[in-house]
């Protein structure tokens, strides 16, 4: 499975429409893919927990993404040409970004926007006015300050916002109008071992093992929503075929643009009470799983 970091333009957004910016976008994809392959799965959390003034105490993180929402909780509905999926928003944890995002949705901004990059099973990126992710005259280039919460994590189906950044894992990353829709890496035996070694929060670790996700993205992005319904459509987008480079192309890595257009045909706000799916908001008894694991270790 390919694993890489999502593209974020390293310069001013005004350059994104140029061929140079397009090439730079793909170069970043390729570089970040290498970076993630060699980063221990939970190293990001480990570094954050010991990084001093900007440390995040995740030892008591609450898994609010799996708490049953109130009926009036805001929900965004994505109607795509691959089907419909829905996500609940977290305005208490990301108030500035949620306000910005909701205003764009209610203005109809996302209707007709594109999914412009797909990393098979790991993530897709959407909300662009153009099919290749570059800016045009209609692109909203406003940005919000990063809003990171110890209670929001890059589980499978989480949605994060992003904007310009100078380097991967930039703690000051901002949030813009495009979004990163998170899939999952493969939690094989080696990955699980890395996960357990890098983090002593067994509850959080077990949630990743049960639900999937991309731990490398932890605390790197403004996570503002969680998909909870319509995973058939979500998975279809997540595994869409991408364009392959020409044989004589100097760049021998696959382009991440979808081979066929993936369009958010209509995006609108609703509430959880009008779009219930209580079954999603469950986790196996993590305390029991954790206790069994501790008992096995003691033996």
PDB file of N, CA and C in Angstrom, residues 47-82:
ATOM      1  N   UNK A  47       6.534  12.719  19.463  1.00  0.00           N
ATOM      2  CA  UNK A  47       7.252  13.981  19.430  1.00  0.00           C
ATOM      3  C   UNK A  47       6.429  15.099  20.036  1.00  0.00           C
ATOM      4  N   UNK A  48       5.123  15.092  19.748  1.00  0.00           N
ATOM      5  CA  UNK A  48       4.250  16.136  20.282  1.00  0.00           C
ATOM      6  C   UNK A  48       4.203  16.066  21.802  1.00  0.00           C
ATOM      7  N   UNK A  49       4.166  14.861  22.334  1.00  0.00           N
ATOM      8  CA  UNK A  49       4.018  14.703  23.777  1.00  0.00           C
ATOM      9  C   UNK A  49       5.255  15.163  24.539  1.00  0.00           C
ATOM     10  N   UNK A  50       6.388  15.334  23.826  1.00  0.00           N
ATOM     11  CA  UNK A  50       7.619  15.716  24.506  1.00  0.00           C
ATOM     12  C   UNK A  50       8.264  16.944  23.894  1.00  0.00           C
ATOM     13  N   UNK A  51       7.464  17.753  23.198  1.00  0.00           N
ATOM     14  CA  UNK A  51       8.039  18.858  22.442  1.00  0.00           C
ATOM     15  C   UNK A  51       8.033  20.180  23.175  1.00  0.00           C
ATOM     16  N   UNK A  52       7.749  20.187  24.461  1.00  0.00           N
ATOM     17  CA  UNK A  52       7.885  21.408  25.242  1.00  0.00           C
ATOM     18  C   UNK A  52       6.657  22.280  25.205  1.00  0.00           C
ATOM     19  N   UNK A  53       6.852  23.554  24.797  1.00  0.00           N
ATOM     20  CA  UNK A  53       5.808  24.559  24.937  1.00  0.00           C
ATOM     21  C   UNK A  53       4.565  24.238  24.120  1.00  0.00           C
ATOM     22  N   UNK A  54       4.693  23.486  23.031  1.00  0.00           N
ATOM     23  CA  UNK A  54       3.537  23.175  22.198  1.00  0.00           C
ATOM     24  C   UNK A  54       3.076  21.738  22.392  1.00  0.00           C
ATOM     25  N   UNK A  55       3.454  21.142  23.502  1.00  0.00           N
ATOM     26  CA  UNK A  55       3.110  19.741  23.723  1.00  0.00           C
ATOM     27  C   UNK A  55       1.609  19.572  23.913  1.00  0.00           C
ATOM     28  N   UNK A  56       1.134  18.420  23.521  1.00  0.00           N
ATOM     29  CA  UNK A  56      -0.268  18.071  23.683  1.00  0.00           C
ATOM     30  C   UNK A  56      -0.341  16.877  24.621  1.00  0.00           C
ATOM     31  N   UNK A  57      -1.055  17.029  25.713  1.00  0.00           N
ATOM     32  CA  UNK A  57      -1.204  15.919  26.649  1.00  0.00           C
ATOM     33  C   UNK A  57      -2.362  15.063  26.167  1.00  0.00           C
ATOM     34  N   UNK A  58      -2.046  13.993  25.489  1.00  0.00           N
ATOM     35  CA  UNK A  58      -3.073  13.122  24.927  1.00  0.00           C
ATOM     36  C   UNK A  58      -3.368  11.937  25.828  1.00  0.00           C
ATOM     37  N   UNK A  59      -2.800  11.927  27.032  1.00  0.00           N
ATOM     38  CA  UNK A  59      -2.974  10.779  27.920  1.00  0.00           C
ATOM     39  C   UNK A  59      -4.430  10.584  28.325  1.00  0.00           C
ATOM     40  N   UNK A  60      -5.189  11.693  28.367  1.00  0.00           N
ATOM     41  CA  UNK A  60      -6.601  11.583  28.739  1.00  0.00           C
ATOM     42  C   UNK A  60      -7.507  11.954  27.570  1.00  0.00           C
ATOM     43  N   UNK A  61      -7.034  11.708  26.360  1.00  0.00           N
ATOM     44  CA  UNK A  61      -7.829  12.044  25.174  1.00  0.00           C
ATOM     45  C   UNK A  61      -9.170  11.331  25.201  1.00  0.00           C
ATOM     46  N   UNK A  62     -10.219  12.074  24.879  1.00  0.00           N
ATOM     47  CA  UNK A  62     -11.557  11.507  24.790  1.00  0.00           C
ATOM     48  C   UNK A  62     -11.866  11.209  23.323  1.00  0.00           C
ATOM     49  N   UNK A  63     -12.447  10.069  23.069  1.00  0.00           N
ATOM     50  CA  UNK A  63     -12.726   9.661  21.692  1.00  0.00           C
ATOM     51  C   UNK A  63     -14.093  10.188  21.264  1.00  0.00           C
ATOM     52  N   UNK A  64     -14.192  11.517  21.148  1.00  0.00           N
ATOM     53  CA  UNK A  64     -15.492  12.128  20.874  1.00  0.00           C
ATOM     54  C   UNK A  64     -16.001  11.801  19.475  1.00  0.00           C
ATOM     55  N   UNK A  65     -15.119  11.344  18.589  1.00  0.00           N
ATOM     56  CA  UNK A  65     -15.576  10.972  17.250  1.00  0.00           C
ATOM     57  C   UNK A  65     -16.488   9.755  17.277  1.00  0.00           C
ATOM     58  N   UNK A  66     -16.489   9.032  18.399  1.00  0.00           N
ATOM     59  CA  UNK A  66     -17.346   7.849  18.523  1.00  0.00           C
ATOM     60  C   UNK A  66     -18.382   8.014  19.619  1.00  0.00           C
ATOM     61  N   UNK A  67     -18.600   9.270  20.050  1.00  0.00           N
ATOM     62  CA  UNK A  67     -19.681   9.564  20.975  1.00  0.00           C
ATOM     63  C   UNK A  67     -20.928   9.926  20.171  1.00  0.00           C
ATOM     64  N   UNK A  68     -22.070   9.410  20.570  1.00  0.00           N
ATOM     65  CA  UNK A  68     -23.315   9.657  19.839  1.00  0.00           C
ATOM     66  C   UNK A  68     -23.625  11.154  19.834  1.00  0.00           C
ATOM     67  N   UNK A  69     -23.774  11.777  18.658  1.00  0.00           N
ATOM     68  CA  UNK A  69     -24.042  13.217  18.589  1.00  0.00           C
ATOM     69  C   UNK A  69     -25.450  13.564  19.074  1.00  0.00           C
ATOM     70  N   UNK A  70     -25.607  14.799  19.512  1.00  0.00           N
ATOM     71  CA  UNK A  70     -26.938  15.329  19.809  1.00  0.00           C
ATOM     72  C   UNK A  70     -27.700  15.501  18.495  1.00  0.00           C
ATOM     73  N   UNK A  71     -29.015  15.515  18.583  1.00  0.00           N
ATOM     74  CA  UNK A  71     -29.823  15.636  17.368  1.00  0.00           C
ATOM     75  C   UNK A  71     -29.535  16.916  16.591  1.00  0.00           C
ATOM     76  N   UNK A  72     -29.144  17.990  17.302  1.00  0.00           N
ATOM     77  CA  UNK A  72     -28.905  19.254  16.612  1.00  0.00           C
ATOM     78  C   UNK A  72     -27.452  19.431  16.177  1.00  0.00           C
ATOM     79  N   UNK A  73     -26.648  18.392  16.328  1.00  0.00           N
ATOM     80  CA  UNK A  73     -25.251  18.482  15.895  1.00  0.00           C
ATOM     81  C   UNK A  73     -25.194  18.734  14.390  1.00  0.00           C
ATOM     82  N   UNK A  74     -24.332  19.662  13.943  1.00  0.00           N
ATOM     83  CA  UNK A  74     -24.273  19.963  12.514  1.00  0.00           C
ATOM     84  C   UNK A  74     -23.669  18.818  11.712  1.00  0.00           C
ATOM     85  N   UNK A  75     -24.279  18.549  10.573  1.00  0.00           N
ATOM     86  CA  UNK A  75     -23.834  17.486   9.677  1.00  0.00           C
ATOM     87  C   UNK A  75     -23.692  18.062   8.283  1.00  0.00           C
ATOM     88  N   UNK A  76     -22.598  17.698   7.600  1.00  0.00           N
ATOM     89  CA  UNK A  76     -22.431  18.075   6.206  1.00  0.00           C
ATOM     90  C   UNK A  76     -22.688  16.846   5.339  1.00  0.00           C
ATOM     91  N   UNK A  77     -23.468  17.041   4.294  1.00  0.00           N
ATOM     92  CA  UNK A  77     -23.820  15.962   3.377  1.00  0.00           C
ATOM     93  C   UNK A  77     -23.113  16.203   2.043  1.00  0.00           C
ATOM     94  N   UNK A  78     -22.323  15.207   1.612  1.00  0.00           N
ATOM     95  CA  UNK A  78     -21.628  15.273   0.329  1.00  0.00           C
ATOM     96  C   UNK A  78     -22.340  14.349  -0.656  1.00  0.00           C
ATOM     97  N   UNK A  79     -22.994  14.932  -1.653  1.00  0.00           N
ATOM     98  CA  UNK A  79     -23.578  14.161  -2.736  1.00  0.00           C
ATOM     99  C   UNK A  79     -22.584  14.177  -3.892  1.00  0.00           C
ATOM    100  N   UNK A  80     -22.005  13.017  -4.193  1.00  0.00           N
ATOM    101  CA  UNK A  80     -20.980  12.927  -5.233  1.00  0.00           C
ATOM    102  C   UNK A  80     -21.474  12.082  -6.393  1.00  0.00           C
ATOM    103  N   UNK A  81     -20.725  12.083  -7.476  1.00  0.00           N
ATOM    104  CA  UNK A  81     -21.097  11.227  -8.600  1.00  0.00           C
ATOM    105  C   UNK A  81     -20.753   9.771  -8.334  1.00  0.00           C
ATOM    106  N   UNK A  82     -20.226   9.468  -7.138  1.00  0.00           N
ATOM    107  CA  UNK A  82     -19.985   8.091  -6.706  1.00  0.00           C
ATOM    108  C   UNK A  82     -20.935   7.671  -5.586  1.00  0.00           C
TER     109      UNK A  82
END
